[in-house]
Amino acid sequence: MSATKSKIELHRVMRSELCNRCGTCVGLSDGHIRFRDREGKYMPEVVKELTNQAYDRIWNACAGKDFNFPGYRDQFYPGTPHFHTYMGPYRDLYIGHAEDSMLRSSGASGGILSSVLIYLLEKRKIDGAVVTRMSPEKPWLTEPFIATSREEILEGAQSKYILTSVNEILAQSMNFKGVLAYVGLPGQVQSIRKLQKAGDPSVSNIGYIFGPFYGNTLHFSSVKSFLRSHGEKDYTKIRKLYFRHGEWPGNMRVEMESGRIIQLKKFHANYLIPFHIVRNSLYCSDFTNEFTDISGGDAWAPVYEERGRGFSLVLARSTRGSQLLEEMKKEGWLNLSPISEKECIDMHSHGYDFKKRGAFIRIGFRRFWFKPVPDYGYILKGFTFKRVLMEVVISLLFLVLGTRLARWSVEQFSPRFIGTIFEKSRTTWKRSTHNIKRDELK
Ligand SMILES: Cc1cc2nc3c(=O)[nH]c(=O)nc-3n(C[C@H](O)[C@H](O)[C@H](O)COP(=O)(O)OP(=O)(O)OC[C@H]3O[C@@H](n4cnc5c(N)ncnc54)[C@H](O)[C@@H]3O)c2cc1C
């Protein structure tokens, strides 16, 4: 593609809902692109003109506009024994957790991802790991960094549900001497895979790629709104912000400089989703982080949820990912029990439906309104009328609840009260739509 075209197209994506804020454009721009207004719209902007070559390089690595799933699968997972449209390529499926109870409780679910990083570091298979923590300077924002010790990896543990731009780190990580493990969300991982395929030197030291499952992320407005609902107006007075604090599934917890602690069950804090969801999440069709070596999600099933303490669903995709998990199991680092594909699908049927079926219907709506759409190299279609109608209702809900008036209205009620209603309605909604969704889940 000509550089002028790259420039025009990149600018278009940067201003649109196709931008997933992965941070690659910032990381590769040598300071010419930066994120503006991280507590607000959080969009990349060009602050100094780039060369044509730089535009070409960044545009090729942008996963917001396209990512050819079948093509990248062939490239990175040749001969992988299993594949499912919802879960991508995989070798092994497990339910598991870290054997070390401290590591287990430090993680978002079973502490698997952090344990894997610590294991690699202690066995000297890596020299550092790209992880995401809450910023020490601005504890209400996230920041990627290179962890080089067990303590630093644990600083990055736990899920952050507001926007993160892990690939900003490329500016720094490309100069890191030694092998790196990298942890990112699907859009971020896809961009790394694009750079790897292009043989870009910025990623030549990345030896392993891991990542969490990904339902959605929220704008920072969610945190501001959460605070306002509790009568706190100034987010700069946040001392610590957690999204999964305490025993699994954990709590959203804010510690203020004043010493005040505000806490709400994770399932109740989910009420923030329809009001503050990042719209790009709605067009991302990768739920299980399909292009990693190992990916992990919560083991959402009553049998595990009742037990508390933290359980993960773990997918080993590459040979090295599979060997690593086996090794860690043998050496007593991880407790892993194999499960079937069907159990996996059942456990997250809601998530698969939302990201695989829902995303393609929503992309269809965009196409209908002549809006730009991402090209994933495959399309799922043939949904029943009822399923499309359900998506119309969901999309309208997101549209209405995302308005200022709706956000203001919800802040007039106690989050505990709204959270309880939200959890109950979600359960009823899930139950009532069970058949519509299951009909199509194969
Ligand atoms: C935004 C988001 C949405 C998610 N949605 C779902 C879902 O719908 N269903 C589900 O089952 N699971 C979801 N997960 C995954 C789940 O919350 C856990 O991350 C997963 O179970 C792994 O747990 P763990 O204890 O092994 O990870 P941990 O040991 O806690 O390690 C997590 C790793 O992920 C990194 N990380 C955390 N947040 C981010 C972020 N925002 N961007 C980049 N890297 C990050 C951390 O730095 C750390 O290295 C989501 C995670 C995130 C971050």
Short mmCIF file of C-alpha atoms and ligand atoms in Angstrom, two decimals:
data_model
loop_
_atom_site.label_atom_id
_atom_site.label_comp_id
_atom_site.label_asym_id
_atom_site.label_seq_id
_atom_site.Cartn_x
_atom_site.Cartn_y
_atom_site.Cartn_z
CA MET A 1 0.00 0.00 0.00
CA SER A 2 1.24 3.50 -0.78
CA ALA A 3 2.30 5.55 2.21
CA THR A 4 -0.31 8.24 1.54
CA LYS A 5 -3.02 5.59 1.60
CA SER A 6 -1.59 4.13 4.85
CA LYS A 7 -1.68 7.59 6.38
CA ILE A 8 -5.28 8.29 5.37
CA GLU A 9 -6.49 4.85 6.45
CA LEU A 10 -4.63 4.97 9.77
CA HIS A 11 -6.09 8.38 10.59
CA ARG A 12 -9.54 7.02 9.77
CA VAL A 13 -9.17 4.04 12.13
CA MET A 14 -7.65 6.21 14.85
CA ARG A 15 -10.76 8.38 14.85
CA SER A 16 -13.25 5.53 14.70
CA GLU A 17 -14.74 2.75 16.81
CA LEU A 18 -12.40 0.34 15.02
CA CYS A 19 -9.50 1.59 17.13
CA ASN A 20 -9.04 -0.83 20.03
CA ARG A 21 -6.38 1.40 21.70
CA CYS A 22 -3.86 -1.46 21.54
CA GLY A 23 -1.08 1.13 21.60
CA THR A 24 0.99 -0.20 18.68
CA CYS A 25 0.82 3.08 16.76
CA VAL A 26 2.08 4.93 19.84
CA GLY A 27 4.79 2.37 20.58
CA LEU A 28 6.19 2.40 17.05
CA SER A 29 5.91 6.13 16.40
CA ASP A 30 9.03 7.34 18.18
CA GLY A 31 6.96 9.90 20.09
CA HIS A 32 5.02 11.14 17.06
CA ILE A 33 1.74 9.56 18.14
CA ARG A 34 0.39 9.64 21.69
CA PHE A 35 -2.85 8.98 23.54
CA ARG A 36 -4.94 12.02 24.31
CA ASP A 37 -7.33 12.36 27.23
CA ARG A 38 -6.87 8.95 28.89
CA GLU A 39 -9.48 9.79 31.50
CA GLY A 40 -11.90 10.71 28.69
CA LYS A 41 -12.25 9.45 25.11
CA TYR A 42 -8.73 8.01 25.15
CA MET A 43 -7.84 8.28 21.45
CA PRO A 44 -4.46 8.24 19.69
CA GLU A 45 -3.42 11.45 17.95
CA VAL A 46 -0.53 12.35 15.68
CA VAL A 47 1.42 15.14 17.35
CA LYS A 48 4.28 15.25 14.85
CA GLU A 49 4.19 14.15 11.21
CA LEU A 50 5.62 10.69 10.47
CA THR A 51 7.62 9.55 7.49
CA ASN A 52 5.83 7.55 4.79
CA GLN A 53 7.78 4.49 5.82
CA ALA A 54 6.63 4.85 9.44
CA TYR A 55 3.01 5.17 8.35
CA ASP A 56 3.32 1.99 6.29
CA ARG A 57 4.87 0.07 9.15
CA ILE A 58 2.23 1.15 11.67
CA TRP A 59 -0.67 0.61 9.28
CA ASN A 60 0.49 -2.95 8.56
CA ALA A 61 0.53 -3.66 12.30
CA CYS A 62 -2.92 -2.17 12.99
CA ALA A 63 -5.30 -4.96 13.99
CA GLY A 64 -8.28 -2.60 14.30
CA LYS A 65 -9.08 -2.70 10.62
CA ASP A 66 -8.23 -6.27 9.77
CA PHE A 67 -6.81 -9.48 11.08
CA ASN A 68 -7.11 -12.58 8.96
CA PHE A 69 -7.96 -15.31 11.47
CA PRO A 70 -7.56 -18.30 9.10
CA GLY A 71 -4.35 -16.89 7.62
CA TYR A 72 -2.69 -16.23 10.98
CA ARG A 73 -3.87 -19.59 12.25
CA ASP A 74 -2.09 -21.31 9.37
CA GLN A 75 0.98 -19.21 9.98
CA PHE A 76 1.33 -19.68 13.75
CA TYR A 77 -0.53 -22.92 14.55
CA PRO A 78 0.19 -25.35 11.71
CA GLY A 79 -0.78 -28.91 12.52
CA THR A 80 -2.55 -28.00 15.77
CA PRO A 81 -4.78 -30.99 16.50
CA HIS A 82 -7.96 -29.17 17.56
CA PHE A 83 -9.88 -26.19 16.32
CA HIS A 84 -13.24 -24.75 17.24
CA THR A 85 -14.68 -21.62 15.63
CA TYR A 86 -15.47 -20.24 19.10
CA MET A 87 -12.18 -21.10 20.78
CA GLY A 88 -9.63 -21.08 17.99
CA PRO A 89 -6.79 -23.62 17.71
CA TYR A 90 -5.85 -25.55 20.83
CA ARG A 91 -4.01 -28.62 22.09
CA ASP A 92 -5.27 -29.03 25.66
CA LEU A 93 -8.15 -27.72 27.74
CA TYR A 94 -7.99 -27.59 31.53
CA ILE A 95 -9.65 -26.31 34.63
CA GLY A 96 -6.94 -25.28 37.03
CA HIS A 97 -5.28 -23.03 39.52
CA ALA A 98 -1.87 -22.27 40.97
CA GLU A 99 -0.87 -24.76 43.67
CA ASP A 100 0.74 -21.96 45.69
CA SER A 101 -2.19 -20.39 47.54
CA MET A 102 -0.55 -16.96 47.54
CA LEU A 103 -0.18 -17.00 43.74
CA ARG A 104 -3.70 -18.35 43.38
CA SER A 105 -5.26 -15.60 45.46
CA SER A 106 -3.13 -12.91 43.81
CA GLY A 107 -4.56 -13.69 40.37
CA ALA A 108 -7.86 -12.68 38.83
CA SER A 109 -9.15 -16.26 38.80
CA GLY A 110 -6.74 -19.19 39.37
CA GLY A 111 -3.50 -17.20 39.20
CA ILE A 112 -2.40 -19.33 36.23
CA LEU A 113 -1.05 -16.56 33.99
CA SER A 114 1.08 -14.94 36.70
CA SER A 115 2.35 -18.36 37.82
CA VAL A 116 3.42 -19.20 34.27
CA LEU A 117 5.37 -15.94 34.06
CA ILE A 118 7.04 -16.47 37.43
CA TYR A 119 7.94 -20.04 36.50
CA LEU A 120 9.51 -18.92 33.22
CA LEU A 121 11.46 -16.22 35.02
CA GLU A 122 12.71 -18.51 37.79
CA LYS A 123 13.71 -21.19 35.26
CA ARG A 124 15.55 -18.47 33.31
CA LYS A 125 13.55 -19.16 30.16
CA ILE A 126 12.71 -15.47 30.01
CA ASP A 127 14.41 -12.35 31.31
CA GLY A 128 11.32 -10.21 31.68
CA ALA A 129 7.56 -10.12 31.13
CA VAL A 130 5.37 -7.42 29.64
CA VAL A 131 2.45 -7.05 32.06
CA THR A 132 -0.03 -4.35 33.00
CA ARG A 133 -0.31 -2.69 36.42
CA MET A 134 -2.11 0.30 37.87
CA SER A 135 0.18 3.28 37.42
CA PRO A 136 2.20 4.21 40.54
CA GLU A 137 1.94 7.93 39.61
CA LYS A 138 -1.72 7.92 38.57
CA PRO A 139 -3.20 4.92 40.40
CA TRP A 140 -6.52 5.31 38.58
CA LEU A 141 -4.91 4.54 35.18
CA THR A 142 -3.29 1.39 33.81
CA GLU A 143 0.23 1.11 32.42
CA PRO A 144 2.24 -1.66 30.78
CA PHE A 145 5.72 -2.34 32.10
CA ILE A 146 8.47 -4.96 31.96
CA ALA A 147 8.46 -7.07 35.12
CA THR A 148 11.77 -8.72 35.95
CA SER A 149 10.99 -10.26 39.35
CA ARG A 150 8.29 -12.34 41.03
CA GLU A 151 7.13 -9.25 42.98
CA GLU A 152 6.80 -7.17 39.83
CA ILE A 153 4.84 -9.89 38.03
CA LEU A 154 2.44 -9.95 40.97
CA GLU A 155 2.17 -6.17 40.76
CA GLY A 156 0.70 -6.76 37.31
CA ALA A 157 -1.59 -9.64 38.34
CA GLN A 158 -5.40 -9.32 38.26
CA SER A 159 -7.71 -8.12 35.50
CA LYS A 160 -8.04 -4.46 34.70
CA TYR A 161 -11.39 -3.68 33.14
CA ILE A 162 -10.64 -0.17 31.94
CA LEU A 163 -8.74 0.60 28.74
CA THR A 164 -5.17 -0.62 28.48
CA SER A 165 -2.65 0.02 25.70
CA VAL A 166 -0.06 -2.68 26.26
CA ASN A 167 1.70 -2.18 22.92
CA GLU A 168 2.85 1.31 23.87
CA ILE A 169 5.58 -0.69 25.60
CA LEU A 170 7.12 -1.56 22.19
CA ALA A 171 9.03 1.72 22.33
CA GLN A 172 10.85 0.36 25.37
CA SER A 173 10.60 -3.42 24.99
CA MET A 174 12.29 -3.50 21.59
CA ASN A 175 15.50 -2.37 23.32
CA PHE A 176 15.21 -4.89 26.15
CA LYS A 177 18.18 -7.26 26.22
CA GLY A 178 16.90 -10.79 26.68
CA VAL A 179 13.81 -12.89 26.06
CA LEU A 180 10.41 -11.50 26.96
CA ALA A 181 7.04 -13.04 27.68
CA TYR A 182 4.16 -10.84 26.66
CA VAL A 183 0.61 -10.67 28.11
CA GLY A 184 -2.12 -8.82 26.25
CA LEU A 185 -5.77 -8.70 25.23
CA PRO A 186 -6.81 -10.19 21.85
CA GLY A 187 -6.51 -6.98 19.80
CA GLN A 188 -3.09 -6.31 21.32
CA VAL A 189 -1.93 -9.87 20.70
CA GLN A 190 -3.18 -9.75 17.10
CA SER A 191 -1.06 -6.68 16.44
CA ILE A 192 2.01 -8.43 17.90
CA ARG A 193 1.32 -11.40 15.59
CA LYS A 194 1.13 -9.03 12.62
CA LEU A 195 4.50 -7.57 13.53
CA GLN A 196 5.96 -11.06 13.99
CA LYS A 197 4.69 -12.14 10.60
CA ALA A 198 6.19 -9.03 9.02
CA GLY A 199 9.54 -9.85 10.70
CA ASP A 200 9.48 -6.47 12.44
CA PRO A 201 12.50 -6.10 14.78
CA SER A 202 10.32 -4.49 17.48
CA VAL A 203 8.99 -7.91 18.50
CA SER A 204 12.00 -10.12 17.85
CA ASN A 205 12.67 -10.59 21.60
CA ILE A 206 9.13 -11.77 22.40
CA GLY A 207 9.42 -15.49 23.10
CA TYR A 208 6.00 -16.29 24.59
CA ILE A 209 2.54 -14.76 24.22
CA PHE A 210 -0.15 -15.20 26.87
CA GLY A 211 -3.46 -13.54 27.47
CA PRO A 212 -6.75 -13.45 29.32
CA PHE A 213 -10.15 -14.11 27.76
CA TYR A 214 -11.85 -10.90 26.75
CA GLY A 215 -15.51 -9.99 27.08
CA ASN A 216 -15.22 -6.22 27.04
CA THR A 217 -13.43 -3.18 28.46
CA LEU A 218 -14.84 0.00 29.92
CA HIS A 219 -14.07 3.67 29.53
CA PHE A 220 -12.56 5.46 32.51
CA SER A 221 -15.96 7.17 32.86
CA SER A 222 -17.01 3.92 34.62
CA VAL A 223 -14.63 4.66 37.50
CA LYS A 224 -15.71 8.31 37.68
CA SER A 225 -19.35 7.26 37.69
CA PHE A 226 -18.74 4.62 40.36
CA LEU A 227 -17.12 7.27 42.54
CA ARG A 228 -19.87 9.82 41.96
CA SER A 229 -22.45 7.22 42.97
CA HIS A 230 -20.64 7.09 46.30
CA GLY A 231 -20.47 10.86 46.67
CA GLU A 232 -16.78 11.11 45.65
CA LYS A 233 -16.12 13.74 42.96
CA ASP A 234 -12.34 13.74 42.57
CA TYR A 235 -10.77 10.65 41.00
CA THR A 236 -7.29 12.07 41.50
CA LYS A 237 -7.77 11.26 45.19
CA ILE A 238 -7.72 7.52 44.40
CA ARG A 239 -4.89 5.80 46.21
CA LYS A 240 -5.56 2.26 44.94
CA LEU A 241 -7.97 0.82 42.42
CA TYR A 242 -8.72 -2.89 42.07
CA PHE A 243 -11.20 -4.66 39.82
CA ARG A 244 -10.92 -8.14 41.34
CA HIS A 245 -9.92 -7.60 44.95
CA GLY A 246 -10.33 -10.39 47.51
CA GLU A 247 -11.58 -13.94 47.12
CA TRP A 248 -12.63 -15.03 43.61
CA PRO A 249 -14.58 -13.71 41.85
CA GLY A 250 -13.60 -10.67 43.90
CA ASN A 251 -14.68 -7.07 44.26
CA MET A 252 -14.23 -3.75 42.58
CA ARG A 253 -12.49 -1.77 45.31
CA VAL A 254 -11.36 1.84 45.52
CA GLU A 255 -9.15 3.12 48.32
CA MET A 256 -9.21 6.89 48.63
CA GLU A 257 -6.46 9.12 50.02
CA SER A 258 -8.84 9.99 52.86
CA GLY A 259 -8.72 6.34 53.96
CA ARG A 260 -12.25 5.65 52.74
CA ILE A 261 -12.71 2.25 51.11
CA ILE A 262 -15.47 1.69 48.58
CA GLN A 263 -16.14 -1.88 47.56
CA LEU A 264 -18.71 -3.73 45.45
CA LYS A 265 -18.98 -7.40 44.43
CA LYS A 266 -17.58 -7.98 40.91
CA PHE A 267 -20.88 -9.37 39.68
CA HIS A 268 -22.66 -6.26 40.97
CA ALA A 269 -20.03 -3.88 39.54
CA ASN A 270 -20.87 -5.42 36.15
CA TYR A 271 -23.80 -2.97 36.13
CA LEU A 272 -21.28 -0.44 34.76
CA ILE A 273 -20.85 -2.43 31.53
CA PRO A 274 -23.86 -1.24 29.49
CA PHE A 275 -23.26 2.37 30.56
CA HIS A 276 -19.54 2.58 29.81
CA ILE A 277 -18.55 -0.21 27.41
CA VAL A 278 -15.83 0.62 24.88
CA ARG A 279 -17.67 0.16 21.59
CA ASN A 280 -14.73 -1.59 19.96
CA SER A 281 -15.36 -4.50 22.37
CA LEU A 282 -18.64 -5.04 20.54
CA TYR A 283 -16.89 -5.63 17.21
CA CYS A 284 -14.07 -7.80 18.53
CA SER A 285 -14.83 -11.44 17.74
CA ASP A 286 -11.99 -12.99 19.74
CA PHE A 287 -13.24 -14.11 23.15
CA THR A 288 -10.58 -16.63 24.17
CA ASN A 289 -7.45 -14.82 22.94
CA GLU A 290 -6.98 -17.19 20.03
CA PHE A 291 -3.44 -16.22 19.02
CA THR A 292 -1.61 -16.83 22.30
CA ASP A 293 0.53 -19.75 23.46
CA ILE A 294 -1.71 -20.10 26.53
CA SER A 295 -4.89 -18.23 27.34
CA GLY A 296 -7.01 -18.23 30.48
CA GLY A 297 -10.46 -17.20 31.63
CA ASP A 298 -12.66 -17.58 34.67
CA ALA A 299 -14.13 -21.04 35.21
CA TRP A 300 -17.70 -19.76 35.37
CA ALA A 301 -19.69 -22.76 36.53
CA PRO A 302 -21.68 -23.19 39.77
CA VAL A 303 -19.55 -26.17 40.79
CA TYR A 304 -16.43 -23.94 40.92
CA GLU A 305 -18.07 -20.65 41.85
CA GLU A 306 -19.52 -22.24 45.00
CA ARG A 307 -16.06 -23.29 46.10
CA GLY A 308 -14.55 -19.79 45.76
CA ARG A 309 -10.74 -19.55 46.01
CA GLY A 310 -10.22 -19.17 42.23
CA PHE A 311 -10.50 -21.46 39.23
CA SER A 312 -9.37 -20.78 35.67
CA LEU A 313 -10.26 -22.27 32.35
CA VAL A 314 -6.94 -22.75 30.55
CA LEU A 315 -6.26 -23.33 26.84
CA ALA A 316 -2.86 -24.51 25.65
CA ARG A 317 -2.60 -23.60 21.99
CA SER A 318 1.00 -23.97 20.82
CA THR A 319 3.34 -26.92 21.41
CA ARG A 320 5.48 -24.80 23.71
CA GLY A 321 2.40 -23.65 25.63
CA SER A 322 1.26 -27.22 26.03
CA GLN A 323 4.71 -28.44 27.17
CA LEU A 324 5.02 -25.57 29.60
CA LEU A 325 1.74 -26.42 31.34
CA GLU A 326 2.66 -30.11 31.52
CA GLU A 327 6.04 -29.24 33.02
CA MET A 328 4.50 -26.93 35.60
CA LYS A 329 1.93 -29.55 36.53
CA LYS A 330 4.60 -32.20 36.96
CA GLU A 331 6.74 -29.92 39.11
CA GLY A 332 3.79 -29.09 41.37
CA TRP A 333 3.26 -25.50 40.27
CA LEU A 334 -0.19 -25.95 38.77
CA ASN A 335 -3.23 -28.04 39.48
CA LEU A 336 -4.73 -28.88 36.08
CA SER A 337 -7.63 -31.20 35.26
CA PRO A 338 -8.46 -31.86 31.62
CA ILE A 339 -11.99 -30.97 30.50
CA SER A 340 -13.88 -31.58 27.28
CA GLU A 341 -14.60 -29.12 24.51
CA LYS A 342 -18.30 -29.38 25.29
CA GLU A 343 -17.75 -28.44 28.95
CA CYS A 344 -15.72 -25.43 27.81
CA ILE A 345 -18.41 -24.24 25.44
CA ASP A 346 -21.12 -24.75 28.06
CA MET A 347 -19.15 -22.81 30.64
CA HIS A 348 -18.92 -19.71 28.47
CA SER A 349 -21.84 -20.15 26.08
CA HIS A 350 -23.01 -16.62 26.91
CA GLY A 351 -19.56 -15.17 26.12
CA TYR A 352 -19.16 -17.09 22.87
CA ASP A 353 -22.58 -16.04 21.77
CA PHE A 354 -21.85 -12.39 22.63
CA LYS A 355 -18.44 -12.29 20.91
CA LYS A 356 -18.85 -14.69 18.02
CA ARG A 357 -22.52 -14.50 17.04
CA GLY A 358 -23.25 -11.06 18.44
CA ALA A 359 -20.12 -9.39 17.05
CA PHE A 360 -20.88 -10.52 13.49
CA ILE A 361 -24.50 -9.35 13.72
CA ARG A 362 -23.35 -5.99 15.10
CA ILE A 363 -20.75 -5.73 12.32
CA GLY A 364 -23.65 -6.37 9.90
CA PHE A 365 -25.53 -3.44 11.47
CA ARG A 366 -22.49 -1.21 10.89
CA ARG A 367 -22.26 -2.33 7.30
CA PHE A 368 -25.95 -1.50 6.87
CA TRP A 369 -25.22 2.10 7.98
CA PHE A 370 -22.20 2.29 5.60
CA LYS A 371 -19.79 2.46 8.53
CA PRO A 372 -16.31 0.93 8.20
CA VAL A 373 -16.10 -2.66 9.45
CA PRO A 374 -13.20 -4.87 10.50
CA ASP A 375 -12.19 -7.69 8.16
CA TYR A 376 -11.42 -10.91 10.05
CA GLY A 377 -11.01 -13.13 7.01
CA TYR A 378 -14.11 -15.12 7.99
CA ILE A 379 -17.75 -14.35 8.65
CA LEU A 380 -20.35 -16.18 10.73
CA LYS A 381 -23.86 -15.84 9.39
CA GLY A 382 -27.22 -17.56 8.99
CA PHE A 383 -28.64 -16.49 12.36
CA THR A 384 -32.30 -16.95 13.17
CA PHE A 385 -34.63 -13.97 13.10
CA LYS A 386 -35.04 -14.26 16.89
CA ARG A 387 -31.27 -14.04 17.41
CA VAL A 388 -30.97 -10.94 15.22
CA LEU A 389 -33.90 -9.37 17.06
CA MET A 390 -32.20 -10.10 20.36
CA GLU A 391 -29.12 -8.25 19.08
CA VAL A 392 -31.28 -5.27 18.05
CA VAL A 393 -32.53 -5.08 21.65
CA ILE A 394 -29.00 -5.39 23.10
CA SER A 395 -27.60 -2.76 20.71
CA LEU A 396 -30.45 -0.35 21.52
CA LEU A 397 -29.83 -0.89 25.23
CA PHE A 398 -26.14 -0.07 24.84
CA LEU A 399 -27.04 3.02 22.82
CA VAL A 400 -29.59 4.35 25.32
CA LEU A 401 -27.65 3.45 28.47
CA GLY A 402 -24.47 5.03 27.07
CA THR A 403 -26.09 8.50 27.00
CA ARG A 404 -25.23 11.15 29.58
CA LEU A 405 -28.78 11.19 30.88
CA ALA A 406 -28.79 7.43 31.51
CA ARG A 407 -25.38 7.57 33.18
CA TRP A 408 -26.49 10.46 35.39
CA SER A 409 -29.75 8.69 36.27
CA VAL A 410 -28.03 5.51 37.42
CA GLU A 411 -25.71 7.52 39.65
CA GLN A 412 -28.72 8.67 41.68
CA PHE A 413 -29.11 5.15 43.07
CA SER A 414 -26.91 3.09 45.35
CA PRO A 415 -24.54 0.87 43.28
CA ARG A 416 -25.30 -2.01 45.64
CA PHE A 417 -28.99 -1.69 44.78
CA ILE A 418 -28.39 -1.26 41.01
CA GLY A 419 -25.83 -4.06 41.07
CA THR A 420 -28.27 -6.46 42.68
CA ILE A 421 -30.97 -5.59 40.14
CA PHE A 422 -28.43 -5.88 37.32
CA GLU A 423 -27.24 -9.30 38.44
CA LYS A 424 -30.82 -10.56 38.77
CA SER A 425 -31.92 -9.18 35.38
CA ARG A 426 -28.83 -10.58 33.72
CA THR A 427 -29.53 -14.03 35.13
CA THR A 428 -33.17 -13.83 33.99
CA TRP A 429 -32.10 -12.52 30.56
CA LYS A 430 -29.51 -15.29 30.22
CA ARG A 431 -32.10 -17.91 31.18
CA SER A 432 -34.79 -16.55 28.87
CA THR A 433 -32.42 -16.35 25.91
CA HIS A 434 -30.79 -19.70 26.68
CA ASN A 435 -32.53 -21.56 23.88
CA ILE A 436 -32.06 -18.86 21.25
CA LYS A 437 -28.37 -18.89 21.92
CA ARG A 438 -27.92 -22.60 22.40
CA ASP A 439 -29.74 -23.40 19.14
CA GLU A 440 -26.81 -22.03 17.27
CA LEU A 441 -23.98 -23.17 19.48
CA LYS A 442 -22.44 -26.20 17.92
C1 LIG B 1 -10.63 -6.66 30.08
C2 LIG B 1 -10.81 -8.09 30.49
C3 LIG B 1 -12.00 -8.75 30.20
C4 LIG B 1 -12.17 -10.09 30.56
N1 LIG B 1 -13.34 -10.73 30.26
C5 LIG B 1 -13.51 -12.03 30.61
C6 LIG B 1 -14.73 -12.71 30.34
O1 LIG B 1 -15.67 -12.14 29.78
N2 LIG B 1 -14.84 -14.04 30.70
C7 LIG B 1 -13.80 -14.69 31.33
O2 LIG B 1 -13.95 -15.88 31.64
N3 LIG B 1 -12.64 -14.07 31.59
C8 LIG B 1 -12.48 -12.77 31.24
N4 LIG B 1 -11.29 -12.12 31.52
C9 LIG B 1 -10.17 -12.92 32.05
C10 LIG B 1 -10.16 -13.10 33.55
O3 LIG B 1 -10.57 -11.93 34.21
C11 LIG B 1 -8.76 -13.47 34.04
O4 LIG B 1 -7.85 -12.54 33.55
C12 LIG B 1 -8.32 -14.80 33.57
O5 LIG B 1 -9.19 -15.73 34.15
C13 LIG B 1 -6.86 -15.12 33.95
O6 LIG B 1 -6.78 -15.23 35.32
P1 LIG B 1 -5.39 -15.52 36.06
O7 LIG B 1 -5.69 -15.55 37.54
O8 LIG B 1 -4.74 -16.69 35.44
O9 LIG B 1 -4.58 -14.22 35.66
P2 LIG B 1 -3.56 -13.35 36.52
O10 LIG B 1 -2.55 -14.22 37.18
O11 LIG B 1 -4.32 -12.38 37.35
O12 LIG B 1 -2.81 -12.58 35.34
C14 LIG B 1 -3.50 -11.72 34.50
C15 LIG B 1 -2.51 -11.16 33.49
O13 LIG B 1 -3.24 -10.38 32.55
C16 LIG B 1 -2.70 -9.06 32.48
N5 LIG B 1 -3.81 -8.12 32.31
C17 LIG B 1 -4.80 -7.90 33.18
N6 LIG B 1 -5.67 -7.01 32.69
C18 LIG B 1 -5.18 -6.65 31.49
C19 LIG B 1 -5.62 -5.75 30.51
N7 LIG B 1 -6.74 -5.05 30.65
N8 LIG B 1 -4.88 -5.62 29.39
C20 LIG B 1 -3.76 -6.34 29.22
N9 LIG B 1 -3.30 -7.22 30.11
C21 LIG B 1 -4.00 -7.36 31.24
C22 LIG B 1 -2.01 -8.85 33.81
O14 LIG B 1 -0.97 -7.90 33.70
C23 LIG B 1 -1.50 -10.24 34.14
O15 LIG B 1 -0.25 -10.48 33.59
C24 LIG B 1 -11.12 -10.77 31.21
C25 LIG B 1 -9.93 -10.10 31.49
C26 LIG B 1 -9.76 -8.78 31.14
C27 LIG B 1 -8.47 -8.08 31.46
#
